[in-house]
mmCIF file of C-alpha atoms in Angstrom:
data_model
loop_
_atom_site.group_PDB
_atom_site.id
_atom_site.type_symbol
_atom_site.label_atom_id
_atom_site.label_comp_id
_atom_site.label_asym_id
_atom_site.label_seq_id
_atom_site.Cartn_x
_atom_site.Cartn_y
_atom_site.Cartn_z
ATOM 1 C CA MET A 18 120.216 64.309 26.518
ATOM 2 C CA GLN A 19 122.610 61.833 26.582
ATOM 3 C CA LEU A 20 122.490 58.673 25.181
ATOM 4 C CA PHE A 21 125.716 55.780 24.772
ATOM 5 C CA ALA A 22 125.660 53.336 21.520
ATOM 6 C CA ARG A 23 125.310 50.482 24.004
ATOM 7 C CA ASP A 24 121.819 51.873 24.616
ATOM 8 C CA VAL A 25 121.102 52.779 20.879
ATOM 9 C CA PRO A 26 123.908 51.092 18.771
ATOM 10 C CA GLU A 27 122.462 52.478 15.652
ATOM 11 C CA LEU A 28 122.937 55.996 15.942
ATOM 12 C CA PRO A 29 125.599 57.276 13.376
ATOM 13 C CA PHE A 30 128.538 57.622 15.570
ATOM 14 C CA PRO A 31 131.523 59.041 13.945
ATOM 15 C CA GLY A 32 135.032 57.482 14.370
ATOM 16 C CA ASP A 33 135.415 55.827 17.769
ATOM 17 C CA ALA A 34 132.784 57.562 19.519
ATOM 18 C CA ASP A 35 130.388 56.058 21.656
ATOM 19 C CA ALA A 36 128.476 58.758 23.494
ATOM 20 C CA LEU A 37 126.096 61.440 22.213
ATOM 21 C CA GLN A 38 125.303 64.812 23.758
ATOM 22 C CA VAL A 39 122.798 67.429 23.193
ATOM 23 C CA LEU A 40 122.782 70.640 24.750
ATOM 24 C CA TRP A 41 121.089 74.005 23.561
ATOM 25 C CA CYS A 42 121.390 77.771 24.801
ATOM 26 C CA PRO A 43 118.087 78.331 26.318
ATOM 27 C CA LEU A 44 116.921 81.457 24.434
ATOM 28 C CA ASP A 45 115.081 82.116 21.098
ATOM 29 C CA HIS A 46 117.680 82.307 18.138
ATOM 30 C CA GLU A 47 116.911 82.692 14.611
ATOM 31 C CA PRO A 48 115.534 81.884 11.519
ATOM 32 C CA TYR A 49 113.082 79.632 13.698
ATOM 33 C CA PHE A 50 112.788 81.667 17.376
ATOM 34 C CA GLN A 51 114.214 77.638 19.048
ATOM 35 C CA PRO A 52 116.910 76.994 21.390
ATOM 36 C CA HIS A 53 120.360 76.696 19.899
ATOM 37 C CA PRO A 54 121.420 73.014 20.145
ATOM 38 C CA ILE A 55 124.836 72.244 20.480
ATOM 39 C CA VAL A 56 125.786 68.628 19.731
ATOM 40 C CA ARG A 57 129.033 66.799 21.024
ATOM 41 C CA TRP A 58 130.446 62.848 19.790
ATOM 42 C CA ARG A 59 132.139 61.844 22.288
ATOM 43 C CA ARG A 60 134.023 58.738 23.959
ATOM 44 C CA ALA A 61 132.692 58.100 27.305
ATOM 45 C CA GLU A 62 135.318 56.990 29.113
ATOM 46 C CA THR A 63 136.922 60.308 28.525
ATOM 47 C CA VAL A 64 134.115 61.990 30.755
ATOM 48 C CA GLY A 65 136.414 62.628 33.871
ATOM 49 C CA ASN A 66 133.926 64.405 36.633
ATOM 50 C CA PRO A 67 130.542 63.852 35.887
ATOM 51 C CA LEU A 68 128.234 67.057 37.335
ATOM 52 C CA VAL A 69 126.005 65.355 40.096
ATOM 53 C CA ASP A 70 123.596 68.223 39.743
ATOM 54 C CA ALA A 71 122.581 70.615 36.641
ATOM 55 C CA PRO A 72 124.567 73.775 36.824
ATOM 56 C CA ALA A 73 121.997 76.941 37.608
ATOM 57 C CA PRO A 74 120.386 78.406 34.390
ATOM 58 C CA ASP A 75 121.694 82.053 33.852
ATOM 59 C CA SER A 76 118.593 84.359 35.277
ATOM 60 C CA ASP A 77 117.808 85.505 31.473
ATOM 61 C CA SER A 78 117.307 81.735 30.365
ATOM 62 C CA ASP A 79 113.774 81.358 29.204
ATOM 63 C CA ALA A 80 111.622 79.585 31.576
ATOM 64 C CA SER A 81 110.301 77.033 28.701
ATOM 65 C CA TYR A 82 113.456 76.289 27.293
ATOM 66 C CA LEU A 83 114.506 74.291 31.058
ATOM 67 C CA PRO A 84 113.400 70.899 30.740
ATOM 68 C CA THR A 85 112.656 68.833 34.114
ATOM 69 C CA ALA A 86 115.520 66.829 35.070
ATOM 70 C CA CYS A 87 114.678 63.130 34.289
ATOM 71 C CA VAL A 88 116.247 59.932 33.038
ATOM 72 C CA LEU A 89 115.457 58.614 29.806
ATOM 73 C CA SER A 90 114.052 54.574 29.319
ATOM 74 C CA PRO A 91 114.568 54.358 25.794
ATOM 75 C CA GLU A 92 111.489 51.962 24.191
ATOM 76 C CA ARG A 93 111.714 50.676 20.552
ATOM 77 C CA VAL A 94 108.797 50.786 18.645
ATOM 78 C CA GLN A 95 107.621 50.266 15.117
ATOM 79 C CA GLU A 96 106.019 53.264 13.308
ATOM 80 C CA TYR A 97 105.415 53.858 9.231
ATOM 81 C CA PRO A 98 105.711 57.461 7.554
ATOM 82 C CA ALA A 99 103.684 60.193 7.734
ATOM 83 C CA GLY A 100 100.294 59.653 5.360
ATOM 84 C CA TRP A 101 101.879 62.632 3.102
ATOM 85 C CA GLU A 102 104.949 60.997 2.579
ATOM 86 C CA LEU A 103 103.950 57.882 1.189
ATOM 87 C CA PRO A 104 103.325 56.834 -2.373
ATOM 88 C CA ALA A 105 100.011 58.426 -3.619
ATOM 89 C CA ASP A 106 98.635 55.136 -4.885
ATOM 90 C CA LEU A 107 98.943 53.972 -1.294
ATOM 91 C CA ALA A 108 98.054 57.292 0.610
ATOM 92 C CA LYS A 109 94.903 56.629 -1.135
ATOM 93 C CA ARG A 110 94.209 53.165 -0.470
ATOM 94 C CA ILE A 111 94.666 53.942 3.098
ATOM 95 C CA TRP A 112 92.162 56.962 2.998
ATOM 96 C CA ALA A 113 89.662 54.512 1.427
ATOM 97 C CA TRP A 114 90.209 51.868 3.751
ATOM 98 C CA GLU A 115 89.783 54.938 6.799
ATOM 99 C CA ASP A 116 86.245 55.600 5.186
ATOM 100 C CA GLU A 117 84.879 52.654 3.955
ATOM 101 C CA SER A 118 85.754 50.017 6.750
ATOM 102 C CA PRO A 119 83.678 49.185 10.093
ATOM 103 C CA ASN A 120 86.028 50.725 12.417
ATOM 104 C CA SER A 121 84.194 51.410 15.972
ATOM 105 C CA ASP A 122 87.252 52.259 17.577
ATOM 106 C CA GLY A 123 88.235 54.954 15.658
ATOM 107 C CA TRP A 124 91.922 53.716 14.569
ATOM 108 C CA SER A 125 93.242 55.830 11.999
ATOM 109 C CA TYR A 126 96.744 55.360 10.242
ATOM 110 C CA PHE A 127 97.740 58.993 10.515
ATOM 111 C CA SER A 128 97.303 58.826 14.535
ATOM 112 C CA HIS A 129 97.930 55.415 15.231
ATOM 113 C CA LEU A 130 100.140 53.710 12.834
ATOM 114 C CA SER A 131 102.239 56.305 10.980
ATOM 115 C CA SER A 132 105.410 58.062 12.711
ATOM 116 C CA ALA A 133 105.194 58.209 16.139
ATOM 117 C CA PRO A 134 104.657 61.275 18.384
ATOM 118 C CA GLY A 135 107.269 63.149 21.041
ATOM 119 C CA SER A 136 110.770 63.131 21.781
ATOM 120 C CA LYS A 137 112.897 60.145 19.668
ATOM 121 C CA VAL A 138 115.610 59.079 17.923
ATOM 122 C CA GLY A 139 115.918 58.071 14.821
ATOM 123 C CA GLY A 140 112.654 56.863 12.572
ATOM 124 C CA TRP A 141 110.268 58.979 10.496
ATOM 125 C CA VAL A 142 109.818 62.703 11.255
ATOM 126 C CA SER A 143 106.735 63.600 12.772
ATOM 127 C CA TRP A 144 106.116 66.679 11.051
ATOM 128 C CA ILE A 145 103.643 69.451 12.561
ATOM 129 C CA GLN A 146 103.872 71.612 9.354
ATOM 130 C CA ASP A 147 104.757 70.927 5.884
ATOM 131 C CA PRO A 148 107.686 68.393 5.522
ATOM 132 C CA ALA A 149 111.221 69.891 5.382
ATOM 133 C CA HIS A 150 114.128 69.250 3.226
ATOM 134 C CA VAL A 151 117.507 69.476 5.226
ATOM 135 C CA GLU A 152 121.096 69.961 3.366
ATOM 136 C CA CYS A 153 124.650 70.233 5.357
ATOM 137 C CA GLY A 154 127.082 72.287 4.099
ATOM 138 C CA GLU A 155 128.264 70.230 1.546
ATOM 139 C CA GLY A 156 124.861 69.627 -0.345
ATOM 140 C CA HIS A 157 124.057 66.138 1.119
ATOM 141 C CA GLU A 158 120.477 65.552 2.075
ATOM 142 C CA MET A 159 120.659 65.183 5.778
ATOM 143 C CA ALA A 160 118.716 62.189 8.234
ATOM 144 C CA HIS A 161 116.753 62.914 11.286
ATOM 145 C CA LEU A 162 118.517 62.375 13.939
ATOM 146 C CA LEU A 163 116.054 63.062 17.008
ATOM 147 C CA THR A 164 113.461 64.841 17.945
ATOM 148 C CA ILE A 165 112.688 66.570 21.301
ATOM 149 C CA ALA A 166 108.778 67.587 21.496
ATOM 150 C CA THR A 167 106.631 69.569 23.796
ATOM 151 C CA GLN A 168 104.556 66.840 23.884
ATOM 152 C CA GLU A 169 104.670 62.880 23.986
ATOM 153 C CA PHE A 170 101.161 62.468 22.745
ATOM 154 C CA ASP A 171 97.410 63.649 22.357
ATOM 155 C CA ILE A 172 94.207 61.964 23.833
ATOM 156 C CA GLU A 173 93.898 60.687 20.059
ATOM 157 C CA SER A 174 97.516 59.355 19.505
ATOM 158 C CA GLY A 175 98.122 58.129 23.356
ATOM 159 C CA LYS A 176 95.915 55.166 22.405
ATOM 160 C CA ARG A 177 98.580 53.662 20.449
ATOM 161 C CA TRP A 178 102.095 55.609 21.343
ATOM 162 C CA ALA A 179 101.552 56.379 25.157
ATOM 163 C CA PRO A 180 103.464 54.104 27.240
ATOM 164 C CA LEU A 181 101.612 51.067 28.482
ATOM 165 C CA GLU A 182 101.466 51.564 31.947
ATOM 166 C CA GLU A 183 100.040 54.856 31.416
ATOM 167 C CA ARG A 184 97.409 53.921 28.954
ATOM 168 C CA ALA A 185 94.965 53.507 31.821
ATOM 169 C CA LEU A 186 95.593 56.998 33.070
ATOM 170 C CA LEU A 187 94.790 58.533 29.754
ATOM 171 C CA ALA A 188 90.479 58.607 29.980
ATOM 172 C CA PRO A 189 88.652 60.687 30.180
ATOM 173 C CA ARG A 190 91.638 62.951 29.697
ATOM 174 C CA ALA A 191 95.203 62.896 29.798
ATOM 175 C CA PRO A 192 96.959 64.252 33.118
ATOM 176 C CA LEU A 193 99.404 67.086 31.276
ATOM 177 C CA GLU A 194 102.281 65.807 33.341
ATOM 178 C CA LEU A 195 102.079 62.694 31.304
ATOM 179 C CA GLN A 196 101.433 64.753 28.330
ATOM 180 C CA GLU A 197 104.342 66.945 28.566
ATOM 181 C CA PRO A 198 106.715 65.407 31.362
ATOM 182 C CA THR A 199 109.731 67.942 30.665
ATOM 183 C CA GLY A 200 107.758 70.941 30.976
ATOM 184 C CA LEU A 201 109.062 72.260 27.406
ATOM 185 C CA MET A 202 107.175 74.738 25.330
ATOM 186 C CA ILE A 203 108.833 74.791 21.603
ATOM 187 C CA GLN A 204 107.000 77.443 19.747
ATOM 188 C CA ASP A 205 103.250 76.468 20.062
ATOM 189 C CA ALA A 206 103.162 73.002 21.682
ATOM 190 C CA GLY A 207 105.554 72.035 19.115
ATOM 191 C CA SER A 208 109.048 70.541 18.290
ATOM 192 C CA LEU A 209 112.564 70.631 18.021
ATOM 193 C CA TYR A 210 114.162 68.327 15.294
ATOM 194 C CA LEU A 211 117.614 67.797 14.719
ATOM 195 C CA PHE A 212 119.364 66.351 11.565
ATOM 196 C CA VAL A 213 122.725 64.687 10.884
ATOM 197 C CA CYS A 214 124.637 63.911 7.876
ATOM 198 C CA LEU A 215 125.585 60.617 7.342
ATOM 199 C CA GLU A 216 128.107 61.128 4.483
ATOM 200 C CA CYS A 217 130.271 63.888 6.545
ATOM 201 C CA PRO A 218 132.955 61.602 8.488
ATOM 202 C CA GLU A 219 132.246 64.180 11.408
ATOM 203 C CA ARG A 220 128.707 64.098 11.139
ATOM 204 C CA PRO A 221 127.721 67.499 11.281
ATOM 205 C CA VAL A 222 124.454 68.274 12.778
ATOM 206 C CA ASP A 223 121.436 70.952 11.730
ATOM 207 C CA SER A 224 118.427 71.747 13.575
ATOM 208 C CA LEU A 225 114.898 73.107 12.434
ATOM 209 C CA SER A 226 111.682 73.608 14.887
ATOM 210 C CA GLN A 227 107.607 73.781 13.970
ATOM 211 C CA GLY A 228 104.895 74.693 16.003
ATOM 212 C CA SER A 229 100.859 74.260 16.202
#
């Protein structure tokens, strides 16, 4: 993945960097049995001879960690914390609203209003398992940098989070190529989360993954 400050200016670029590059080793690495990501913060102008085609992967690579080459088309969305990250009194009011209000279309806070599923930069983490607390080597709490997901959405969440031009294609069943456009499989239909320290000037990055 490659992102530029001109497209996502709110990324915490260190110093005079204006390009973020994310690579990974397509083999399982402990402790989470996930691909090992490597992040580089760079100046775009220092990239002398960009590759036209991706190099051929090593024959030992795990095919589930080799994404289909694609172009990113960033789209900004409004999201809110997942239900279990809300204050208890607010979460209680939301659950009561869902149980008591007439809602013929079946809209819910968890599926349609809280943290967006799929691959994304910044925002609230769409945890699959229990939320995790991630610290850098200096003991600073790290912030969500990006998520790389197996699935961009499912049938239910796709009602809200699928691109507008694709929503008509979801019924009665979402084609797999819409749900999993990169062809990745992280754990069991899981996600790889990258976190960045906003206090350390070099912006160190750590990762963990969760599966369903």
